[in-house]
Short mmCIF file of C-alpha atoms in Angstrom, two decimals:
data_model
loop_
_atom_site.label_atom_id
_atom_site.label_comp_id
_atom_site.label_asym_id
_atom_site.label_seq_id
_atom_site.Cartn_x
_atom_site.Cartn_y
_atom_site.Cartn_z
CA MET I 1 76.20 -15.66 -97.13
CA MET I 2 73.83 -12.57 -97.53
CA PRO I 3 74.56 -9.43 -95.14
CA SER I 4 72.25 -9.32 -92.23
CA SER I 5 69.61 -6.56 -92.38
CA VAL I 6 68.03 -7.17 -89.03
CA LYS I 7 69.90 -8.50 -85.80
CA MET I 8 67.94 -11.47 -84.56
CA PRO I 9 66.79 -11.06 -80.89
CA GLN I 10 67.68 -13.44 -78.25
CA PRO I 11 65.36 -16.26 -78.08
CA PRO I 12 62.51 -16.75 -75.34
CA THR I 13 63.67 -19.08 -72.61
CA PRO I 14 60.34 -20.39 -70.93
CA ALA I 15 60.29 -23.75 -69.12
CA HIS I 16 58.09 -25.35 -71.63
CA ILE I 17 57.52 -24.33 -75.07
CA CYS I 18 55.87 -26.13 -78.16
CA PRO I 19 58.31 -28.14 -80.32
CA MET I 20 58.21 -25.88 -83.20
CA ASP I 21 58.92 -22.59 -81.30
CA ARG I 22 62.00 -24.34 -79.63
CA THR I 23 63.30 -25.48 -82.89
CA CYS I 24 62.71 -22.18 -84.52
CA SER I 25 64.38 -20.74 -81.37
CA TYR I 26 67.62 -22.79 -82.23
CA LEU I 27 67.14 -21.59 -85.95
CA GLN I 28 67.14 -17.73 -84.72
CA GLN I 29 70.11 -18.35 -82.44
CA ALA I 30 72.08 -19.62 -85.39
CA GLY I 31 70.84 -17.00 -87.61
CA SER I 32 71.92 -14.34 -84.93
CA GLU I 33 75.49 -15.92 -84.49
CA LEU I 34 75.97 -16.08 -88.44
CA ASN I 35 74.30 -12.79 -89.27
CA ILE I 36 71.97 -14.58 -91.59
CA ASP I 37 69.59 -12.20 -93.72
CA ARG I 38 66.28 -12.06 -92.05
CA GLY I 39 64.36 -12.89 -95.42
CA ILE I 40 66.42 -15.95 -95.50
CA LEU I 41 65.45 -16.88 -92.02
CA THR I 42 61.74 -16.19 -92.64
CA VAL I 43 61.92 -18.78 -95.59
CA LEU I 44 63.52 -21.41 -93.28
CA GLU I 45 61.20 -20.74 -90.64
CA ASN I 46 58.34 -22.19 -92.81
CA PRO I 47 58.02 -25.75 -94.24
CA ARG I 48 57.71 -25.87 -97.97
CA LYS I 49 54.82 -28.41 -98.03
CA VAL I 50 52.59 -29.72 -95.39
CA VAL I 51 50.26 -32.64 -96.50
CA THR I 52 47.40 -34.00 -94.20
CA VAL I 53 45.48 -36.94 -95.61
CA SER I 54 42.48 -38.94 -94.30
CA ILE I 55 43.18 -42.54 -93.92
CA PRO I 56 39.84 -44.55 -93.79
CA VAL I 57 40.56 -48.23 -92.71
CA LYS I 58 38.28 -51.15 -92.10
CA LEU I 59 39.19 -52.91 -88.58
CA ASP I 60 39.15 -56.46 -88.10
CA THR I 61 35.67 -56.27 -86.46
CA GLY I 62 34.17 -54.51 -89.66
CA GLU I 63 34.14 -51.05 -88.12
CA VAL I 64 35.41 -48.27 -90.26
CA GLN I 65 37.75 -45.79 -88.54
CA VAL I 66 39.29 -42.71 -90.04
CA LEU I 67 42.59 -41.53 -89.16
CA ALA I 68 44.61 -38.36 -90.01
CA GLY I 69 48.15 -38.67 -91.62
CA HIS I 70 50.72 -36.03 -91.87
CA ARG I 71 53.82 -35.46 -94.10
CA VAL I 72 55.66 -32.30 -93.77
CA GLN I 73 58.38 -31.29 -96.23
CA HIS I 74 60.44 -28.62 -94.88
CA CYS I 75 63.45 -27.79 -97.24
CA ASP I 76 64.77 -29.33 -100.45
CA VAL I 77 67.56 -26.71 -101.44
CA LEU I 78 70.22 -29.42 -100.88
CA GLY I 79 68.55 -32.56 -102.21
CA PRO I 80 65.57 -34.54 -102.01
CA TYR I 81 63.43 -34.77 -98.55
CA LYS I 82 64.14 -37.31 -96.02
CA GLY I 83 62.56 -38.25 -92.83
CA GLY I 84 60.90 -40.80 -90.62
CA THR I 85 57.22 -41.74 -90.30
CA ARG I 86 55.91 -42.00 -86.72
CA TYR I 87 53.14 -44.05 -85.47
CA HIS I 88 52.37 -42.54 -81.88
CA PRO I 89 49.19 -41.42 -80.03
CA SER I 90 50.91 -38.04 -79.31
CA VAL I 91 51.83 -37.21 -82.95
CA THR I 92 50.58 -33.79 -83.99
CA LEU I 93 51.21 -31.62 -87.07
CA GLN I 94 53.30 -29.03 -85.00
CA GLU I 95 55.33 -32.12 -83.67
CA VAL I 96 56.02 -33.27 -87.14
CA SER I 97 56.86 -29.86 -88.62
CA SER I 98 59.41 -29.56 -85.96
CA LEU I 99 60.92 -32.82 -86.54
CA ALA I 100 61.13 -32.12 -90.23
CA MET I 101 63.04 -28.87 -89.61
CA LEU I 102 65.43 -30.53 -87.25
CA MET I 103 66.11 -33.25 -90.17
CA THR I 104 67.07 -30.41 -92.55
CA TRP I 105 69.83 -29.28 -90.07
CA LYS I 106 70.84 -32.73 -89.34
CA CYS I 107 71.38 -33.71 -92.83
CA ALA I 108 73.16 -30.29 -93.51
CA LEU I 109 75.50 -30.87 -90.58
CA LEU I 110 76.49 -34.24 -91.67
CA GLY I 111 77.02 -33.20 -95.34
CA ILE I 112 74.30 -35.53 -96.63
CA PRO I 113 72.47 -34.13 -99.72
CA TYR I 114 68.99 -34.26 -98.49
CA GLY I 115 66.50 -31.89 -97.02
CA GLY I 116 64.33 -32.82 -93.98
CA ALA I 117 60.92 -34.32 -93.76
CA LYS I 118 58.78 -35.97 -91.36
CA GLY I 119 55.43 -37.96 -91.32
CA GLY I 120 53.27 -39.54 -88.87
CA ILE I 121 49.79 -40.79 -87.77
CA ALA I 122 48.16 -40.34 -84.30
CA LEU I 123 47.64 -43.96 -83.45
CA ASP I 124 48.95 -46.63 -80.90
CA PRO I 125 50.34 -49.16 -83.02
CA HIS I 126 49.89 -51.79 -80.20
CA GLN I 127 46.09 -51.38 -80.39
CA TYR I 128 45.98 -52.51 -83.88
CA SER I 129 46.51 -56.04 -85.34
CA VAL I 130 49.26 -56.64 -87.94
CA GLY I 131 46.57 -56.83 -90.68
CA GLU I 132 45.01 -53.39 -89.70
CA LEU I 133 48.61 -51.87 -89.41
CA GLU I 134 49.25 -53.07 -92.94
CA ARG I 135 46.03 -51.40 -94.39
CA ILE I 136 46.58 -48.30 -92.51
CA THR I 137 50.44 -48.09 -93.92
CA ARG I 138 49.21 -49.06 -97.54
CA ARG I 139 46.55 -46.42 -97.50
CA TYR I 140 48.60 -43.86 -95.97
CA THR I 141 51.41 -44.43 -98.78
CA SER I 142 48.66 -44.50 -101.61
CA GLU I 143 47.37 -41.16 -100.21
CA LEU I 144 51.05 -39.44 -100.44
CA ILE I 145 51.91 -41.15 -103.62
CA LYS I 146 52.22 -37.82 -105.56
CA ASP I 147 54.35 -36.38 -102.88
CA ILE I 148 57.14 -39.04 -102.27
CA GLY I 149 59.55 -40.83 -104.42
CA PRO I 150 63.15 -41.65 -104.50
CA ALA I 151 64.05 -38.35 -105.80
CA VAL I 152 61.44 -36.30 -104.18
CA ASP I 153 60.77 -37.69 -100.54
CA ILE I 154 62.08 -40.92 -99.18
CA PRO I 155 60.45 -42.03 -95.83
CA ALA I 156 62.15 -44.11 -93.24
CA PRO I 157 61.11 -45.68 -90.01
CA ASP I 158 60.60 -43.81 -86.70
CA MET I 159 58.93 -44.34 -83.22
CA GLY I 160 56.19 -46.99 -83.73
CA THR I 161 57.28 -48.41 -87.19
CA SER I 162 60.11 -50.59 -88.49
CA ALA I 163 61.50 -52.34 -91.52
CA ARG I 164 57.93 -54.14 -91.80
CA GLU I 165 56.14 -50.92 -92.51
CA MET I 166 58.85 -49.57 -94.87
CA ALA I 167 58.43 -53.02 -96.87
CA TRP I 168 54.75 -52.33 -96.93
CA MET I 169 55.38 -48.67 -98.07
CA MET I 170 57.86 -49.88 -100.78
CA ASP I 171 55.59 -52.59 -102.11
CA THR I 172 52.62 -50.00 -102.43
CA TYR I 173 54.57 -47.62 -104.19
CA SER I 174 56.11 -50.18 -106.56
CA MET I 175 52.69 -51.38 -107.30
CA ASN I 176 51.40 -48.07 -108.23
CA VAL I 177 54.17 -47.05 -110.47
CA GLY I 178 54.72 -50.89 -111.98
CA HIS I 179 57.98 -51.80 -111.03
CA ALA I 180 60.17 -52.47 -108.06
CA VAL I 181 61.56 -49.04 -106.43
CA PRO I 182 64.00 -50.03 -103.60
CA GLY I 183 64.94 -46.42 -103.25
CA ILE I 184 61.55 -45.04 -102.28
CA VAL I 185 62.12 -45.88 -98.53
CA THR I 186 64.94 -46.71 -96.20
CA GLY I 187 65.28 -48.85 -93.26
CA LYS I 188 63.67 -51.75 -95.32
CA PRO I 189 64.44 -55.62 -94.68
CA LEU I 190 67.65 -56.73 -96.40
CA SER I 191 65.49 -59.15 -98.53
CA VAL I 192 64.04 -56.02 -100.28
CA GLY I 193 66.85 -53.81 -100.59
CA GLY I 194 67.86 -52.90 -97.01
CA SER I 195 71.20 -51.97 -95.64
CA LYS I 196 73.33 -53.85 -93.61
CA GLY I 197 74.20 -52.10 -90.35
CA ARG I 198 70.91 -50.07 -90.39
CA GLN I 199 69.49 -51.70 -87.19
CA GLN I 200 71.85 -50.51 -84.89
CA ALA I 201 72.90 -47.36 -86.87
CA THR I 202 71.64 -44.73 -84.51
CA GLY I 203 72.94 -46.40 -81.35
CA ARG I 204 76.35 -46.79 -83.05
CA GLY I 205 76.35 -43.17 -84.11
CA VAL I 206 75.77 -42.24 -80.44
CA MET I 207 78.62 -44.46 -79.38
CA ILE I 208 81.15 -42.84 -81.73
CA VAL I 209 80.17 -39.12 -80.98
CA VAL I 210 80.61 -40.00 -77.29
CA ARG I 211 84.04 -41.93 -77.93
CA GLU I 212 85.31 -38.72 -79.56
CA ALA I 213 84.35 -36.34 -76.85
CA LEU I 214 85.63 -38.78 -74.10
CA ALA I 215 88.99 -38.90 -76.03
CA GLN I 216 89.11 -35.06 -76.08
CA GLN I 217 89.09 -35.32 -72.27
CA ASP I 218 91.87 -38.04 -72.45
CA LYS I 219 89.46 -40.55 -71.26
CA PRO I 220 88.95 -43.95 -73.00
CA LEU I 221 85.61 -45.53 -73.70
CA ALA I 222 86.73 -48.64 -72.09
CA GLY I 223 85.79 -48.35 -68.22
CA ALA I 224 83.63 -45.17 -68.70
CA SER I 225 80.42 -45.43 -66.94
CA VAL I 226 77.23 -45.07 -68.98
CA VAL I 227 73.65 -44.58 -68.07
CA ILE I 228 70.76 -44.91 -70.75
CA GLN I 229 67.20 -43.88 -70.51
CA GLY I 230 65.52 -46.23 -72.85
CA PHE I 231 65.97 -49.69 -73.85
CA GLY I 232 64.32 -49.71 -77.44
CA ASN I 233 65.84 -49.57 -80.77
CA VAL I 234 68.20 -46.93 -80.16
CA GLY I 235 68.79 -47.16 -76.39
CA GLY I 236 69.10 -51.07 -76.46
CA ALA I 237 71.56 -50.86 -79.51
CA ALA I 238 73.77 -48.32 -77.78
CA ALA I 239 73.73 -50.39 -74.50
CA LEU I 240 74.90 -53.39 -76.33
CA LEU I 241 77.50 -51.25 -78.52
CA PHE I 242 78.87 -49.58 -75.17
CA HIS I 243 79.11 -52.86 -73.39
CA GLN I 244 80.97 -54.58 -76.16
CA ALA I 245 83.49 -51.57 -76.20
CA GLY I 246 84.23 -52.04 -72.50
CA ALA I 247 81.97 -49.42 -71.13
CA LYS I 248 80.34 -50.10 -67.76
CA VAL I 249 76.48 -49.58 -68.53
CA LEU I 250 75.24 -48.76 -64.82
CA ALA I 251 71.58 -48.41 -65.76
CA VAL I 252 68.82 -48.68 -68.50
CA SER I 253 65.15 -48.05 -68.67
CA ASN I 254 61.78 -48.72 -70.19
CA VAL I 255 58.51 -47.06 -69.79
CA SER I 256 58.01 -49.01 -66.34
CA GLY I 257 61.13 -47.94 -64.75
CA ALA I 258 64.73 -48.46 -64.53
CA ILE I 259 67.18 -51.26 -63.39
CA PHE I 260 70.62 -50.46 -62.06
CA ALA I 261 73.76 -52.08 -61.08
CA GLU I 262 76.70 -50.61 -59.44
CA ASN I 263 79.39 -52.66 -61.30
CA GLY I 264 77.74 -52.62 -64.69
CA LEU I 265 74.68 -54.47 -65.99
CA ASP I 266 74.98 -57.70 -68.29
CA ILE I 267 73.53 -56.16 -71.40
CA PRO I 268 73.61 -59.30 -73.54
CA ALA I 269 71.79 -61.11 -70.59
CA LEU I 270 69.27 -58.25 -70.28
CA ARG I 271 68.63 -57.78 -73.98
CA LYS I 272 67.74 -61.62 -74.15
CA HIS I 273 65.96 -61.51 -70.93
CA VAL I 274 63.63 -58.35 -72.33
CA VAL I 275 63.68 -58.47 -76.04
CA GLU I 276 63.96 -62.52 -76.67
CA ASN I 277 61.91 -63.82 -73.74
CA HIS I 278 59.52 -60.72 -73.64
CA ALA I 279 60.17 -60.80 -69.74
CA PRO I 280 59.51 -57.70 -67.66
CA MET I 281 62.76 -55.71 -66.94
CA ASN I 282 62.19 -55.61 -63.33
CA ASN I 283 62.32 -59.38 -62.98
CA PHE I 284 65.91 -59.34 -64.36
CA PRO I 285 68.08 -60.68 -61.50
CA GLY I 286 71.09 -58.85 -62.38
CA GLY I 287 70.32 -55.33 -60.80
CA GLU I 288 68.20 -53.57 -58.70
CA TRP I 289 64.87 -51.50 -59.62
CA ILE I 290 64.82 -47.98 -59.53
CA THR I 291 62.86 -44.92 -61.04
CA ASN I 292 63.43 -43.24 -64.30
CA GLU I 293 63.85 -39.96 -62.33
CA GLU I 294 66.49 -41.60 -60.36
CA LEU I 295 68.25 -42.91 -63.30
CA LEU I 296 68.48 -39.58 -64.71
CA THR I 297 70.45 -38.19 -61.65
CA LEU I 298 72.63 -41.27 -61.14
CA PRO I 299 76.62 -40.10 -61.15
CA CYS I 300 78.23 -41.33 -64.36
CA ASP I 301 80.54 -40.15 -67.14
CA VAL I 302 77.95 -40.29 -69.83
CA LEU I 303 74.12 -39.92 -69.51
CA ILE I 304 72.11 -40.72 -72.63
CA PRO I 305 68.41 -39.81 -73.13
CA ALA I 306 67.22 -42.23 -75.78
CA ALA I 307 63.59 -42.12 -75.00
CA LEU I 308 61.09 -39.32 -75.41
CA GLU I 309 61.69 -35.28 -75.50
CA ASP I 310 61.77 -33.02 -72.49
CA GLN I 311 63.20 -35.49 -70.20
CA ILE I 312 65.60 -33.22 -68.64
CA THR I 313 63.97 -29.96 -67.56
CA GLU I 314 64.75 -27.08 -65.22
CA GLU I 315 63.31 -28.99 -62.22
CA ASN I 316 66.00 -31.98 -62.68
CA ALA I 317 69.00 -30.26 -64.47
CA PRO I 318 70.49 -29.02 -61.24
CA ARG I 319 70.73 -32.68 -60.14
CA ILE I 320 72.25 -34.08 -63.23
CA GLN I 321 75.77 -35.67 -62.09
CA ALA I 322 76.91 -36.77 -65.59
CA LYS I 323 79.95 -35.28 -67.13
CA ILE I 324 78.48 -35.62 -70.70
CA VAL I 325 74.94 -35.84 -71.81
CA ALA I 326 74.27 -37.35 -75.43
CA GLU I 327 70.95 -36.74 -76.71
CA ALA I 328 70.04 -40.02 -78.38
CA ALA I 329 66.39 -39.02 -78.46
CA ASN I 330 65.03 -35.71 -80.26
CA GLY I 331 64.78 -32.85 -77.88
CA PRO I 332 65.27 -34.63 -74.74
CA VAL I 333 66.63 -31.36 -72.99
CA THR I 334 64.51 -28.40 -72.59
CA LEU I 335 65.84 -24.77 -73.52
CA VAL I 336 66.27 -23.91 -69.95
CA ALA I 337 67.68 -27.19 -69.00
CA ASP I 338 70.26 -26.73 -71.68
CA GLN I 339 71.24 -23.49 -70.49
CA LEU I 340 71.71 -24.72 -66.92
CA LEU I 341 73.72 -27.88 -67.95
CA HIS I 342 76.08 -25.37 -69.88
CA SER I 343 76.43 -23.10 -66.80
CA ARG I 344 77.60 -26.08 -64.99
CA GLY I 345 80.11 -27.28 -67.33
CA ILE I 346 78.21 -30.52 -68.31
CA MET I 347 78.86 -31.00 -72.09
CA VAL I 348 75.58 -31.67 -74.18
CA LEU I 349 76.18 -33.45 -77.42
CA PRO I 350 72.97 -32.06 -79.40
CA ASP I 351 70.44 -34.33 -81.08
CA ILE I 352 71.11 -33.31 -84.55
CA LEU I 353 74.65 -34.47 -84.14
CA ALA I 354 74.47 -37.33 -81.60
CA ASN I 355 71.56 -39.46 -83.23
CA ALA I 356 72.43 -38.78 -86.70
CA GLY I 357 73.73 -42.38 -87.38
CA GLY I 358 70.33 -43.56 -88.45
CA VAL I 359 70.12 -41.02 -91.11
CA VAL I 360 73.47 -41.50 -92.38
CA VAL I 361 72.84 -45.13 -92.93
CA SER I 362 69.64 -44.49 -94.55
CA TYR I 363 71.59 -42.30 -96.97
CA LEU I 364 73.98 -45.10 -97.40
CA GLU I 365 71.13 -47.41 -98.08
CA TRP I 366 69.32 -44.98 -100.54
CA VAL I 367 72.73 -44.67 -102.55
CA GLN I 368 72.90 -48.68 -102.66
CA GLY I 369 69.30 -48.79 -103.74
CA GLN I 370 69.85 -46.09 -106.25
CA SER I 371 72.89 -47.99 -107.96
CA TYR I 372 71.78 -51.70 -107.24
CA VAL I 373 75.23 -52.34 -105.85
CA PHE I 374 75.05 -53.47 -102.02
CA TRP I 375 77.84 -53.54 -99.49
CA ASP I 376 78.84 -55.57 -96.51
CA GLU I 377 78.50 -54.51 -93.05
CA GLU I 378 82.15 -53.70 -92.50
CA ARG I 379 81.73 -51.07 -95.34
CA VAL I 380 78.94 -49.48 -94.27
CA ASN I 381 79.96 -48.86 -90.56
CA GLN I 382 83.16 -47.46 -91.92
CA GLU I 383 81.54 -45.18 -94.07
CA MET I 384 79.24 -43.95 -91.44
CA GLU I 385 82.02 -43.56 -88.90
CA GLY I 386 83.83 -41.32 -91.23
CA LEU I 387 80.91 -39.09 -91.49
CA MET I 388 80.25 -38.95 -87.91
CA VAL I 389 83.63 -38.23 -86.78
CA ARG I 390 84.11 -35.58 -89.08
CA ALA I 391 80.81 -33.99 -88.21
CA TYR I 392 81.76 -34.08 -84.49
CA HIS I 393 85.17 -32.51 -84.84
CA ARG I 394 83.67 -29.70 -87.09
CA VAL I 395 81.08 -28.89 -84.46
CA TYR I 396 83.55 -28.92 -81.83
CA GLU I 397 86.24 -26.82 -83.49
CA THR I 398 83.35 -24.35 -84.25
CA SER I 399 82.25 -24.38 -80.71
CA GLN I 400 86.01 -23.41 -79.64
CA GLN I 401 86.53 -21.00 -82.44
CA ARG I 402 83.24 -19.02 -81.81
CA GLY I 403 83.12 -19.65 -77.73
CA ILE I 404 79.68 -21.12 -78.19
CA PRO I 405 78.06 -24.27 -76.84
CA LEU I 406 78.26 -27.20 -78.97
CA ARG I 407 74.41 -27.18 -79.78
CA LEU I 408 74.63 -23.62 -81.28
CA ALA I 409 77.82 -24.71 -82.98
CA ALA I 410 75.94 -27.80 -84.49
CA TYR I 411 73.16 -25.38 -85.70
CA THR I 412 75.37 -22.88 -87.11
CA LEU I 413 77.01 -25.32 -89.47
CA GLY I 414 73.67 -26.82 -90.46
CA VAL I 415 71.88 -23.78 -90.88
CA GLY I 416 74.66 -21.89 -92.51
CA ARG I 417 75.00 -24.45 -95.09
CA VAL I 418 71.38 -24.43 -95.79
CA ALA I 419 71.22 -20.59 -95.79
CA GLN I 420 74.27 -20.54 -98.27
CA ALA I 421 72.54 -22.85 -100.59
CA LEU I 422 69.34 -20.92 -100.56
CA SER I 423 71.38 -17.58 -101.22
CA ASP I 424 73.12 -19.18 -104.06
CA ARG I 425 70.03 -20.71 -105.63
CA GLY I 426 67.99 -17.78 -105.12
CA LEU I 427 64.19 -17.54 -104.76
CA TYR I 428 61.95 -18.82 -107.76
CA PRO I 429 60.60 -16.90 -109.57
#
């Protein structure tokens, strides 16, 4: 590691700062802890490439609409870029840039040979037909054709996208190059080279790190009380996996509110009610309806925010009664709230560790796609568990050795590995 030429100042701690400022603040804290050279930090504060493309699409009505699509590639000193593609009305270039940087640290922390990227289009996918979404996805992919590839940048699903969009992206790329390229995206359907275990990967990763954290407190996962904000791809999978492991899932939520049962919810029945029958969650007979704010402050062993960012703030942090907060979403705890939780002795499992299961299995899918040798689900889950467990214990040991919170420990490991690689490779030219 290069010696430090400038001691980094302490990060700002306003109640609400923009996503990129928050991510850079974590980078600066890690840089200060490790005495990383200021020049290297300056390089790491800036994405290597930012691409914004125009996406004209003909709607089913015949109207032509033009959308803006983004792809930010943060750092590739460890390997090709990797990151999701998000369809959501709140997508901004700043948000995508922040998430790309987070992905860099996440991959480095897990020991995965990737750099961070992120893409997105500011749209509400529920307002478009399937045909319109396909045309949007294919045009977006075509516009990025020179900037993505299995050895360059590998997109994946994110908020508002799924295996369906990844199949469209794979097909569009493959048609442009003239042959099938399964390694161009991850999170694909199994029929076109997807990996078994991918659908539940992020939720499974959350469960694994929570299990390890509870074990260090001499508490079994079976019987632990768990509250989950969110019941989508991540929250729903986590709820089912915790239930199957014997934990008591007290409450889950969606955008309209939360459902609570003092003795634990019947998660398989709730999933059938909401996912298969498409019935409103508040009509489920096995619990009482509460607000999302009430859910966050329920007494429990583990609270899992698996929805959007900035859900635990300085306003509600003093009322959090969980013993462990596991960040299944990206950035659900603000800077100030994080400090408040730490001061109260509440363990926070940071997002770059807790929700890394998805990128781990994406990496395993990419490996399978590159080799054209595909594994059974048991092997995928075993490989993922090994990486997640080792990462958790590295973070915990670093936290204990340095006397710092788990979040800062995770960032020192991720940022430190990237900074070392950048130092070893040097600057071109």
